[in-house]
XYZ file of C-alpha atoms in Angstrom:
583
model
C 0.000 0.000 0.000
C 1.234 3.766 -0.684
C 2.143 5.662 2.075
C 0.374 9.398 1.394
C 2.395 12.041 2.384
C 0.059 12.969 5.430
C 0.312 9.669 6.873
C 4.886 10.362 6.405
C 4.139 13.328 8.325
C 1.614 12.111 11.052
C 4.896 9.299 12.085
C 7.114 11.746 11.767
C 5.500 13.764 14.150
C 5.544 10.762 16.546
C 8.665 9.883 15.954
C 9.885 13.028 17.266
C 7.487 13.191 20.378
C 8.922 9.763 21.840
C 12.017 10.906 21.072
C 11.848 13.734 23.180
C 9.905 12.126 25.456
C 12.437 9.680 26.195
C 14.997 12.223 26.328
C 13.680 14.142 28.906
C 16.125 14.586 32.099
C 13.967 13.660 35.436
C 14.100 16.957 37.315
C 15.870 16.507 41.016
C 13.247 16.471 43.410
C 13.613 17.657 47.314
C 14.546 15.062 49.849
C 10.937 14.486 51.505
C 10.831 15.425 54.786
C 8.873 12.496 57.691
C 6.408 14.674 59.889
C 4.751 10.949 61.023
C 5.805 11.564 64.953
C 5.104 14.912 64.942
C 1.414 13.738 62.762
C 0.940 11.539 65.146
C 1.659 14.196 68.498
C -0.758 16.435 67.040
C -3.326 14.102 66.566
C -3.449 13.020 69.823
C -3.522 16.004 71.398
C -6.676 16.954 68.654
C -8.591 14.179 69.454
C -8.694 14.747 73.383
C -9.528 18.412 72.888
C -12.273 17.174 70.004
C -13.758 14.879 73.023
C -13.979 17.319 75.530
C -15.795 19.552 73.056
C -12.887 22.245 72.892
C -13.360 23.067 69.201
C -11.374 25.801 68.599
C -8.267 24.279 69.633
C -8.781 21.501 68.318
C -9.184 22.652 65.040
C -6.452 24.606 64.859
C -4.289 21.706 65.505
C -5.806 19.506 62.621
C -5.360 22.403 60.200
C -1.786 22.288 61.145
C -2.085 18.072 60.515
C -3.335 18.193 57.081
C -0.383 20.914 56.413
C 2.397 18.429 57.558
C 0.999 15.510 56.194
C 1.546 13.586 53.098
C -1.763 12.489 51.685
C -0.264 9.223 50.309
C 1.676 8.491 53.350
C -0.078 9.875 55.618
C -3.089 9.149 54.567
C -5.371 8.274 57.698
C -4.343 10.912 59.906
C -4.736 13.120 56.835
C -8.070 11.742 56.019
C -9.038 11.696 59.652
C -8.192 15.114 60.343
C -10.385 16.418 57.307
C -13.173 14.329 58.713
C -12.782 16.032 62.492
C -13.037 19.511 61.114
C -16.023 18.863 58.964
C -17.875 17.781 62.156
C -17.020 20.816 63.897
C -17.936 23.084 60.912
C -21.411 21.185 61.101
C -21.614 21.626 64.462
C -20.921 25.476 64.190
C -23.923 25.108 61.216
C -21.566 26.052 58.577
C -22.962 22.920 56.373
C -21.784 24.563 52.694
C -18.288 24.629 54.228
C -18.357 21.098 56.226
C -19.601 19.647 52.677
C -16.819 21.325 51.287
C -14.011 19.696 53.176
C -15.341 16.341 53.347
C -15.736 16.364 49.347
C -11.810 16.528 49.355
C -11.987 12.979 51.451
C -13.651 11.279 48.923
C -10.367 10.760 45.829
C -9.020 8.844 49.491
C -11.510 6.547 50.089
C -10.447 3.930 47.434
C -7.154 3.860 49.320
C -8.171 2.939 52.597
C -9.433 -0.360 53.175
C -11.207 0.158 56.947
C -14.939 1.002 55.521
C -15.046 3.346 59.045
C -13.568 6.810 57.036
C -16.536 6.172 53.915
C -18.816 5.872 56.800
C -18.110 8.837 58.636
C -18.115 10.842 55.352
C -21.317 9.719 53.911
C -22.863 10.417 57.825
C -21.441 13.966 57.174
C -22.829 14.723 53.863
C -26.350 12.800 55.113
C -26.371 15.117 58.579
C -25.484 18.663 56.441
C -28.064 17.937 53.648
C -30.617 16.589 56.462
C -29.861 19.769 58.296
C -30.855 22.263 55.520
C -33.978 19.933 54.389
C -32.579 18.635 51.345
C -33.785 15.333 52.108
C -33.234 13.224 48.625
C -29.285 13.582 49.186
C -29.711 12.976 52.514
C -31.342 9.779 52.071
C -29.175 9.132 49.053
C -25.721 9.604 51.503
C -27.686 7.507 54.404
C -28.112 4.765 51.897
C -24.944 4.806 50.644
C -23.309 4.542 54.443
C -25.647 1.844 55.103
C -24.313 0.224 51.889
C -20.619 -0.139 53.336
C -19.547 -3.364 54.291
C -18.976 -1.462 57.928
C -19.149 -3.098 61.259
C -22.795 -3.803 62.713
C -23.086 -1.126 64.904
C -22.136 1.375 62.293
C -24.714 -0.547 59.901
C -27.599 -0.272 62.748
C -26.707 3.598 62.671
C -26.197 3.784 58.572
C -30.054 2.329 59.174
C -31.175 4.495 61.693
C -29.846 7.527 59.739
C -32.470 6.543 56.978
C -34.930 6.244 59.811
C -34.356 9.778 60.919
C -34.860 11.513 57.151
C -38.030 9.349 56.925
C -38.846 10.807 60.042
C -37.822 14.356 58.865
C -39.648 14.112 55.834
C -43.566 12.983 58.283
C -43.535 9.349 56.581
C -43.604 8.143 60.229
C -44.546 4.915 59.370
C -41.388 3.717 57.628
C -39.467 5.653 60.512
C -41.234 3.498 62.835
C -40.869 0.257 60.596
C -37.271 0.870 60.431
C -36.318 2.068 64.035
C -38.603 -1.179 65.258
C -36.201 -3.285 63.029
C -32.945 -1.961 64.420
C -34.497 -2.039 68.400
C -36.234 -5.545 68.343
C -33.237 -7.659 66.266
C -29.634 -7.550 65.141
C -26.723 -5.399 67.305
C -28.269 -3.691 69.796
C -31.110 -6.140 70.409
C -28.518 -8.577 70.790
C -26.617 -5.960 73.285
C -29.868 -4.966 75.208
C -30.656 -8.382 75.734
C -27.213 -9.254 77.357
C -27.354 -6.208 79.198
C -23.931 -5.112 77.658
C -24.905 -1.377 76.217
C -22.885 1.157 77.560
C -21.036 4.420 77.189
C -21.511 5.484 73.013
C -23.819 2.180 72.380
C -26.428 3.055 75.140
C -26.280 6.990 73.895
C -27.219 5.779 70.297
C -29.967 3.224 71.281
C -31.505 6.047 73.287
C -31.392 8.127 70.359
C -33.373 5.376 68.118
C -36.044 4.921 70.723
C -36.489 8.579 71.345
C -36.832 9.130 67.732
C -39.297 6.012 68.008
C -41.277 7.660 70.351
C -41.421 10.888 68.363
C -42.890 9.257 65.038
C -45.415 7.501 67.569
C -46.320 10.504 69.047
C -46.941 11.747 65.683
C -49.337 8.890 64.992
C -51.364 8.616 68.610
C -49.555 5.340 69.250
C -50.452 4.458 72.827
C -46.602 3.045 73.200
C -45.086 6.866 72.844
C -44.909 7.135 76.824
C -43.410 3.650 76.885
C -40.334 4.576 74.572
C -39.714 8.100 75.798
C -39.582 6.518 79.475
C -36.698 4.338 78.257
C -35.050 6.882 76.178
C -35.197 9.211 79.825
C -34.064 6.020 81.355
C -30.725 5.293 79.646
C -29.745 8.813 79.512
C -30.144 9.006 83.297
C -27.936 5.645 83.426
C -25.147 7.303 81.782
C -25.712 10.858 82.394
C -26.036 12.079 78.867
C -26.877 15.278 79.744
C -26.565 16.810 76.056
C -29.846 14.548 75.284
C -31.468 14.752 78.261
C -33.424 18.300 77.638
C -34.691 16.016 74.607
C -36.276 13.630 76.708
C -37.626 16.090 79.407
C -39.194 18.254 76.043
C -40.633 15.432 74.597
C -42.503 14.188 78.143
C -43.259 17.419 78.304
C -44.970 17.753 74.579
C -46.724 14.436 75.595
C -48.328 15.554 79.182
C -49.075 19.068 77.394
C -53.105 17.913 76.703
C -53.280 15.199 79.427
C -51.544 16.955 82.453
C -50.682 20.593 82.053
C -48.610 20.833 85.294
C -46.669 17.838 84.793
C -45.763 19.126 81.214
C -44.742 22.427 82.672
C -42.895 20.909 85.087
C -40.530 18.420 82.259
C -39.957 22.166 80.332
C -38.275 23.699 83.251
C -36.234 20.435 83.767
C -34.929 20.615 80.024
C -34.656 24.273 80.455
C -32.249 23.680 83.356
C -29.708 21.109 81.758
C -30.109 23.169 78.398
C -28.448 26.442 80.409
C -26.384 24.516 81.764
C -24.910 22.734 79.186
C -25.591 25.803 76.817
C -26.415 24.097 73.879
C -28.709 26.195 71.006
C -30.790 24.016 69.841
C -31.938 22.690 73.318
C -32.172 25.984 75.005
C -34.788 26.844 72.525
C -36.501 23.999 72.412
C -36.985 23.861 76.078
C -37.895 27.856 75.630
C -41.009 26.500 73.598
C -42.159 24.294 75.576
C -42.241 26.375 78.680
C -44.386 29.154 76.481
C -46.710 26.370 75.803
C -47.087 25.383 79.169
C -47.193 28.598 80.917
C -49.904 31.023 81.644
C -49.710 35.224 83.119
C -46.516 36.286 84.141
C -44.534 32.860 83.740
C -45.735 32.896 80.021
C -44.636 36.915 79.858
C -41.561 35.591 81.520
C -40.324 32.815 79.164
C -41.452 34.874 76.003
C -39.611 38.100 76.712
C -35.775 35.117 77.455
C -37.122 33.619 74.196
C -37.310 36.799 72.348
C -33.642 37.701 74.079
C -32.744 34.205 73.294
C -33.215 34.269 69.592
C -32.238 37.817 68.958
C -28.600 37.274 70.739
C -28.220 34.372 68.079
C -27.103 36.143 65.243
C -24.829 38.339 67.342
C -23.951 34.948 69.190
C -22.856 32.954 65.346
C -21.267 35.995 64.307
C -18.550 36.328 67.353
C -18.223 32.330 66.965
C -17.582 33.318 63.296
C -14.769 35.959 64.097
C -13.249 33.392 66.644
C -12.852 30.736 63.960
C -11.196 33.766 61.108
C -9.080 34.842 64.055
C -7.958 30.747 64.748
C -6.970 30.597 61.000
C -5.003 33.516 61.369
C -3.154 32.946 63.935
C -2.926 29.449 62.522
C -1.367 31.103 59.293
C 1.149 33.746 61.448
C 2.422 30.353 63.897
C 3.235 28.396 60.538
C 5.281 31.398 59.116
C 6.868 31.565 62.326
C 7.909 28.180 63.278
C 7.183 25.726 59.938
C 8.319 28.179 57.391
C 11.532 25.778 56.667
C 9.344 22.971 56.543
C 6.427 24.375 54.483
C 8.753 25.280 51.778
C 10.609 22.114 51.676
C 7.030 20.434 50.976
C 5.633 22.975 48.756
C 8.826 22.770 46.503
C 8.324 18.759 46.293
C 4.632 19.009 45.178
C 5.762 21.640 42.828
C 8.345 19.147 41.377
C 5.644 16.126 41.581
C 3.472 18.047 39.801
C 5.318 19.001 37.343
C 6.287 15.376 36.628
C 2.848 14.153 36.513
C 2.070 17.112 34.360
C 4.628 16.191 31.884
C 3.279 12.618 32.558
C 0.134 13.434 31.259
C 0.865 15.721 28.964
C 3.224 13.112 26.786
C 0.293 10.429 27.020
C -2.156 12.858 25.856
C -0.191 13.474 23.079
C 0.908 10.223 22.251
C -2.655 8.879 22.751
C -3.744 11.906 20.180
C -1.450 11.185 17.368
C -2.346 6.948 17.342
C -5.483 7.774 17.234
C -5.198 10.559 14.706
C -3.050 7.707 12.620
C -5.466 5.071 13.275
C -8.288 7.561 11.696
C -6.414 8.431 8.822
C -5.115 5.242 7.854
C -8.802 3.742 8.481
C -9.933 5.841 6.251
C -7.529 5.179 3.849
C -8.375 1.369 4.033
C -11.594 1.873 4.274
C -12.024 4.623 0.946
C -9.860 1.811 -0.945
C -12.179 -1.092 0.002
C -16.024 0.968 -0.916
C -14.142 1.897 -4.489
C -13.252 -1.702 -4.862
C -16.630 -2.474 -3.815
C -18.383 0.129 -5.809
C -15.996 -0.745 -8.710
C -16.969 -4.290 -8.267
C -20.273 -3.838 -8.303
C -20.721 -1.655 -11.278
C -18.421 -4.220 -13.276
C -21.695 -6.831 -12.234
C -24.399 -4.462 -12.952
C -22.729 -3.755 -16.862
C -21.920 -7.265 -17.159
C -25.699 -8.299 -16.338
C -26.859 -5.724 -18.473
C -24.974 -6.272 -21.415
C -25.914 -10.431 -20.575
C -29.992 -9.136 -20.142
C -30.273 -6.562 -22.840
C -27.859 -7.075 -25.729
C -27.456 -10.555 -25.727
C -30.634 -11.666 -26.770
C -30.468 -8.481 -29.355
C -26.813 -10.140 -30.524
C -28.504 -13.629 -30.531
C -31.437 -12.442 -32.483
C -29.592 -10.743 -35.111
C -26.982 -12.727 -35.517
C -29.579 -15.647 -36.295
C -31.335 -13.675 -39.061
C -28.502 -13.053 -41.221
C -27.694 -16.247 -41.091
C -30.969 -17.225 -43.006
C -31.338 -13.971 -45.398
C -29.494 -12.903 -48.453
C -28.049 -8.963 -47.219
C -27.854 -7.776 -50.621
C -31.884 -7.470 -50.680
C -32.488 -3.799 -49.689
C -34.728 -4.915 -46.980
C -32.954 -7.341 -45.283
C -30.029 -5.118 -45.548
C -31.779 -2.369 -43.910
C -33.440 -4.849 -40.557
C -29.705 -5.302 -40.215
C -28.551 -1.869 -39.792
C -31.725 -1.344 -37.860
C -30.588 -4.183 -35.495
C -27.039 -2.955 -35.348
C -28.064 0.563 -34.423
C -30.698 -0.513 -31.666
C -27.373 -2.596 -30.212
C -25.585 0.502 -30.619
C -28.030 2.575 -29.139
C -28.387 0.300 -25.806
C -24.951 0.226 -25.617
C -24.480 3.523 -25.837
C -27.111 3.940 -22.940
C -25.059 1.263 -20.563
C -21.835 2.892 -21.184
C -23.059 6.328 -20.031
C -25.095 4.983 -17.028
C -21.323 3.808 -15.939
C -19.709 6.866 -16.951
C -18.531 9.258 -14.736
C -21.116 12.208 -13.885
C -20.414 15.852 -15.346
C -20.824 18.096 -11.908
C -18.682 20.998 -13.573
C -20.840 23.963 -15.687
C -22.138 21.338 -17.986
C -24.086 19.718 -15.255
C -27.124 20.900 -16.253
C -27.088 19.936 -20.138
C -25.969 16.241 -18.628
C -28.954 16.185 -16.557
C -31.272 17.079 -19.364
C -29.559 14.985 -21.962
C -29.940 11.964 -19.440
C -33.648 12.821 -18.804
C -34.333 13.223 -22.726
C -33.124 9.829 -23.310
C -36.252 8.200 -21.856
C -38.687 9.793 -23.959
C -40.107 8.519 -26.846
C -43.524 8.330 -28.808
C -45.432 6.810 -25.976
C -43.929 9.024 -23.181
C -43.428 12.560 -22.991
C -41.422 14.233 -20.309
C -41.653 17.965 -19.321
C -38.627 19.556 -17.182
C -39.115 22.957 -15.700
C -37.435 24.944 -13.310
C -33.522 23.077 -14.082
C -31.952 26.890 -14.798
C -33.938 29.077 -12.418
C -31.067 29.045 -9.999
C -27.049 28.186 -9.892
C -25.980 24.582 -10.190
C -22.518 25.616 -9.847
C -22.812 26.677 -6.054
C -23.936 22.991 -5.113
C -22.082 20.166 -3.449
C -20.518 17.655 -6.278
C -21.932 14.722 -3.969
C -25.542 16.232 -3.854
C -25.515 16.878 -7.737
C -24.395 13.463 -8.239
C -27.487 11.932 -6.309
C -29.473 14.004 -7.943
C -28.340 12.749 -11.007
C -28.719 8.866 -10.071
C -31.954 8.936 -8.037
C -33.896 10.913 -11.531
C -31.768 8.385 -13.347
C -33.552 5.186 -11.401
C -36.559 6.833 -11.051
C -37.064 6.720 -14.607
C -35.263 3.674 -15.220
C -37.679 1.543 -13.161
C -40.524 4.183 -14.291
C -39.789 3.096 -17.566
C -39.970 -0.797 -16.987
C -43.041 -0.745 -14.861
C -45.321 2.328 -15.596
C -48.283 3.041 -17.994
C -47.570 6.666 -17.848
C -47.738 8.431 -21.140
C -46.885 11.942 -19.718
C -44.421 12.940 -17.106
C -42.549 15.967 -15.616
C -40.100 16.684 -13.512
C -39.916 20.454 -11.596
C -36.840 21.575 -9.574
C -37.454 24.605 -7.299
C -35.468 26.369 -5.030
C -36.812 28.168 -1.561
C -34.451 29.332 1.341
C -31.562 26.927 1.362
C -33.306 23.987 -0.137
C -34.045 22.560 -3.690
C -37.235 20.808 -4.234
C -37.789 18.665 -6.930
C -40.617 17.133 -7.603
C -41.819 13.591 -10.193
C -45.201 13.616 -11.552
C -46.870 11.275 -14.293
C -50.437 9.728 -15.174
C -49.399 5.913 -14.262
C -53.091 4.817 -12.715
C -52.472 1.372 -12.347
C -48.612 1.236 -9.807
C -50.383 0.901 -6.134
C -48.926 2.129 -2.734
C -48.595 -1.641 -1.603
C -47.099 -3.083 -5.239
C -43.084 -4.883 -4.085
C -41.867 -2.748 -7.313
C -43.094 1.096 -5.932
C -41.466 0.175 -2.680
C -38.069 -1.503 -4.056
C -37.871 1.854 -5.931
C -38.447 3.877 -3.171
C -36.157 2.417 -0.648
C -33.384 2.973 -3.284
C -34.858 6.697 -3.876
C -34.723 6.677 -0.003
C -31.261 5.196 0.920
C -29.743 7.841 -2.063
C -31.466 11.100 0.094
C -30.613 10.016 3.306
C -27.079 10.427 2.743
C -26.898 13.774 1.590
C -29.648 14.561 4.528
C -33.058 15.015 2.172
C -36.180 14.320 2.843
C -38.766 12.215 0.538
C -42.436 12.200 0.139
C -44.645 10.376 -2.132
C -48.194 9.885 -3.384
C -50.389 7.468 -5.745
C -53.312 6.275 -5.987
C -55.512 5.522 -9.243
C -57.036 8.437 -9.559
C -54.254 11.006 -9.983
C -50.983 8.732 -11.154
C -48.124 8.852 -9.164
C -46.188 11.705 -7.353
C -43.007 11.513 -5.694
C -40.959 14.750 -4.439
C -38.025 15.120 -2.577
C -35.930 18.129 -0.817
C -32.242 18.527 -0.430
C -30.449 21.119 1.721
C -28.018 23.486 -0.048
């Protein structure tokens, strides 16, 4: 096969890619620098602040963690400290920026094999979505946690997450369904029945049942005292004194209708734990339920702390806001001051790795672009050299059965009559040169059907020579429109089918039809040309095998220069057959 002088160029061009590519000096990259001990110092010292609630320091000191650490070889305590400060940005209610920082812990989670960091980030991204009521993506992340191949307890609390946005969303029915699962078989079942739940277990079964109670209560289930008795009950056991102004508001919600002063009396116990463990959400909830319960100057009372409440809440989030900006300053002014060495060392080696995988990438994107730029071209090569053996083949069979089908039997026929007649008698002599001219004639015809197609400024004449040729005495054919506009400014390929789809129209026309007039209209409108068949053939029907071999041809031929057909007959009015071609 000959090379074309694109394809030369094309390996050329690759040629001197690898080339370079393989030439390439590795650039010297910084000796890396092992902050594991000091990782690990920081961590612990994180963690114990994190557990005695002491946020702000606690962050600090995982911002400075993710700073030292490698995310390949550190990887947990990298991934771990990301998942630490997107808690406590969810627990400030910054939920945009908490789902910010735990999207950067998902490109890690393929690396670590413990399912407990997936866990912990799809709980994140379920708790911030659940928290600003979007609750598809909650359910979608609570699903997805549940999903993990985690230990049981975290699957009875991936479970009970999907509880709780069932619950958020008032279809307390599956909340129950699901909650009544988790309680009544499985982990903690199995723990409450061995009388084993303590510390974090007991705190998170007390959560399910108080949420159990809650959907009850929301239904009139005569079991809502029963399950916000045990809730109170465990928290008391273990002192959980975050939940317990939960409990206290929730007996005091249910006694509201049935005992007034026993409800009052439940708000001002979750009123007192909530001050004292100043927590938002339960200060305010216990608020509420002391305005519900309370009547003259107790209810003016609680409304005017409520009012004070709420309105020192903005002021409240705004100071907690300035306190975190004025952590990550001093944050950024301690690491100029004591890790500046150290923070350059590690910025110049992910310069350098980057750089490397940059080049990385760049040379397979470019190496990847020019084989498959060669595959195309050479495909197409192939491929253009295998249709115009194929199209070549072809119209060597379709001249060969034509000249078998219409001039043999011509041949035959004449060739047998001057074998019995003397050609010196004028009329025999002229029946031969008849018969010699009607073989002429046909061939004539076959030779130009195979002939290549004028598309230059003699298009036109072609097109009306070609359509001339199949009238005669029993057909006439009428053209109009052909020189109303510019042939010249049309595609070769779309004057081409043009020319062959007329051509078998009134080949097979000619073969099959009755018609004894005909015409053929072209007319242009916008950036289209319409042309249009008519004749007064009454007998060719809608359903008849030779209309619709004709027209899937006619069809095929349009469809690749992006025409559309449409067609009519019937007995009455003959046929009709138009089609339109884009410009």
């Amino acid at each position: 096969m000959k090379i074309s002088p694109a394809i030369k160029i094309l390996f050329l061009l690759f040629a001197f890619l690898l080339i370079t590519a393989c030439e390439k000096k590795r650039e010297e990259i910084a000796p890396k620098i092992d902050n594991t001990a000091e990782i690990k110092r920081l961590t612990a010292i994180a963690d114990a602040d994190y557990d005695k609630n002491e946020f702000q320091k606690a962050y600090k000191n995982y911002e400075i963690i993710i700073q030292l650490s490698d995310p390949e070889k550190n990887r947990i305590d990298y991934v771990d400290a990301l998942v630490s400060i997107a808690l406590i940005q969810q627990f400030e209610g910054n939920y945009l920026k908490s789902e910010i920082t735990a999207t950067k812990i998902l490109p890690h989670l393929k690396y670590l094999k413990k399912p407990r960091f997936a866990w912990e980030t799809y709980k994140i991204f379920a708790d911030n979505y659940l928290s600003t009521k979007d609750y598809d993506n909650a359910l979608l992340y609570a699903k997805k946690a549940y999903d993990l191949n985690a230990s049981p307890r975290r699957e009875a609390n991936a479970l009970a997450n999907i509880a709780l946005v069932y619950m958020h969303k008032g279809d307390y029915k599956k909340a129950i369904k699901i909650y009544t699962q988790i309680t009544t078989s499985g982990y903690y079942a199995e723990k409450k029945k061995a009388n084993t739940l303590e510390g974090y277990e007991l705190m998170d079964y007390a959560i399910m049942i108080s949420n159990l109670g809650i959907s009850s209560f929301q239904l009139h289930d005569p079991k809502t005292i029963d399950y916000y008795n045990e809730a109170l009950k465990s928290r008391l056991k273990i002192n959980d004194r975050q939940k317990l102004p939960d409990s206290y508001g929730n007996l005091s919600d249910y006694y509201f209708d049935k005992n007034p002063s026993l409800s009052k009396k439940y708000a001002e116990m979750s009123y007192k734990i909530a001050c004292e463990i100043n927590f938002y959400k339960e200060k305010r909830f216990a608020l509420l339920c002391l305005i519900r319960t309370s009547t003259g100057n107790d209810l003016k009372k609680y409304t005017n702390l409520y009012v004070k409440f709420t309105d020192s809440i903005a002021k409240t989030r705004l100071i907690e806001k300035n306190q975190f900006a004025s952590i990550k300053y001093n944050f950024k002014k301690d690491r100029d001051e004591n890790l500046e060495l150290k923070k350059q060392k590690a910025e110049n080696e992910l310069q350098l790795q980057r750089q490397k995988n940059r080049s990385y990438i760049s040379y397979f994107i470019i190496f990847l672009s020019v084989f498959i730029l060669l595959f195309l071209v050479i495909h197409k090569t192939l491929k253009g050299k295998r249709e115009r053996n194929e199209a070549a083949f072809k119209s060597e069979l379709r001249i060969s059965q034509k000249l078998h089908k219409e001039l043999s039997t011509e041949v035959f026929k004449l060739f047998k009559n001057i074998q019995n007649v003397e050609l010196e008698k004028p009329n025999n002599k002229e029946d031969l040169l008849n018969g010699l001219d009607n073989i002429y004639v046909k061939t004539r015809k076959i030779s130009k059907e195979s002939c290549t197609i004028l598309t230059d400024k003699n298009y036109e004449d072609s097109l009306k020579e070609m359509v001339s040729e199949y009238s005669n005495s029993n057909l006439n054919i009428i053209i109009n429109g052909l020189n109303t506009f510019s042939w010249s400014k049309i595609d070769r390929i779309k004057k081409i089918t043009v020319y062959r789809i007329l051509q078998e129209l009134f080949e097979n026309m000619k073969s099959n039809s009755t018609a004894s007039l005909a015409s053929i209209s072209f007319k242009k409108y916008e950036k289209n040309i319409q042309i249009t068949y008519v004749d007064n053939d009454t007998e060719i029907k809608k359903d008849d095998m030779i209309l619709k071999k004709i027209l899937q041809n006619v069809e095929n031929r349009i469809k690749t220069i992006k025409g559309t057909i449409n067609f009519e007959s019937n007995q009455e009015n003959g046929f009709k057959i138009s089609f339109t071609i884009p410009i």
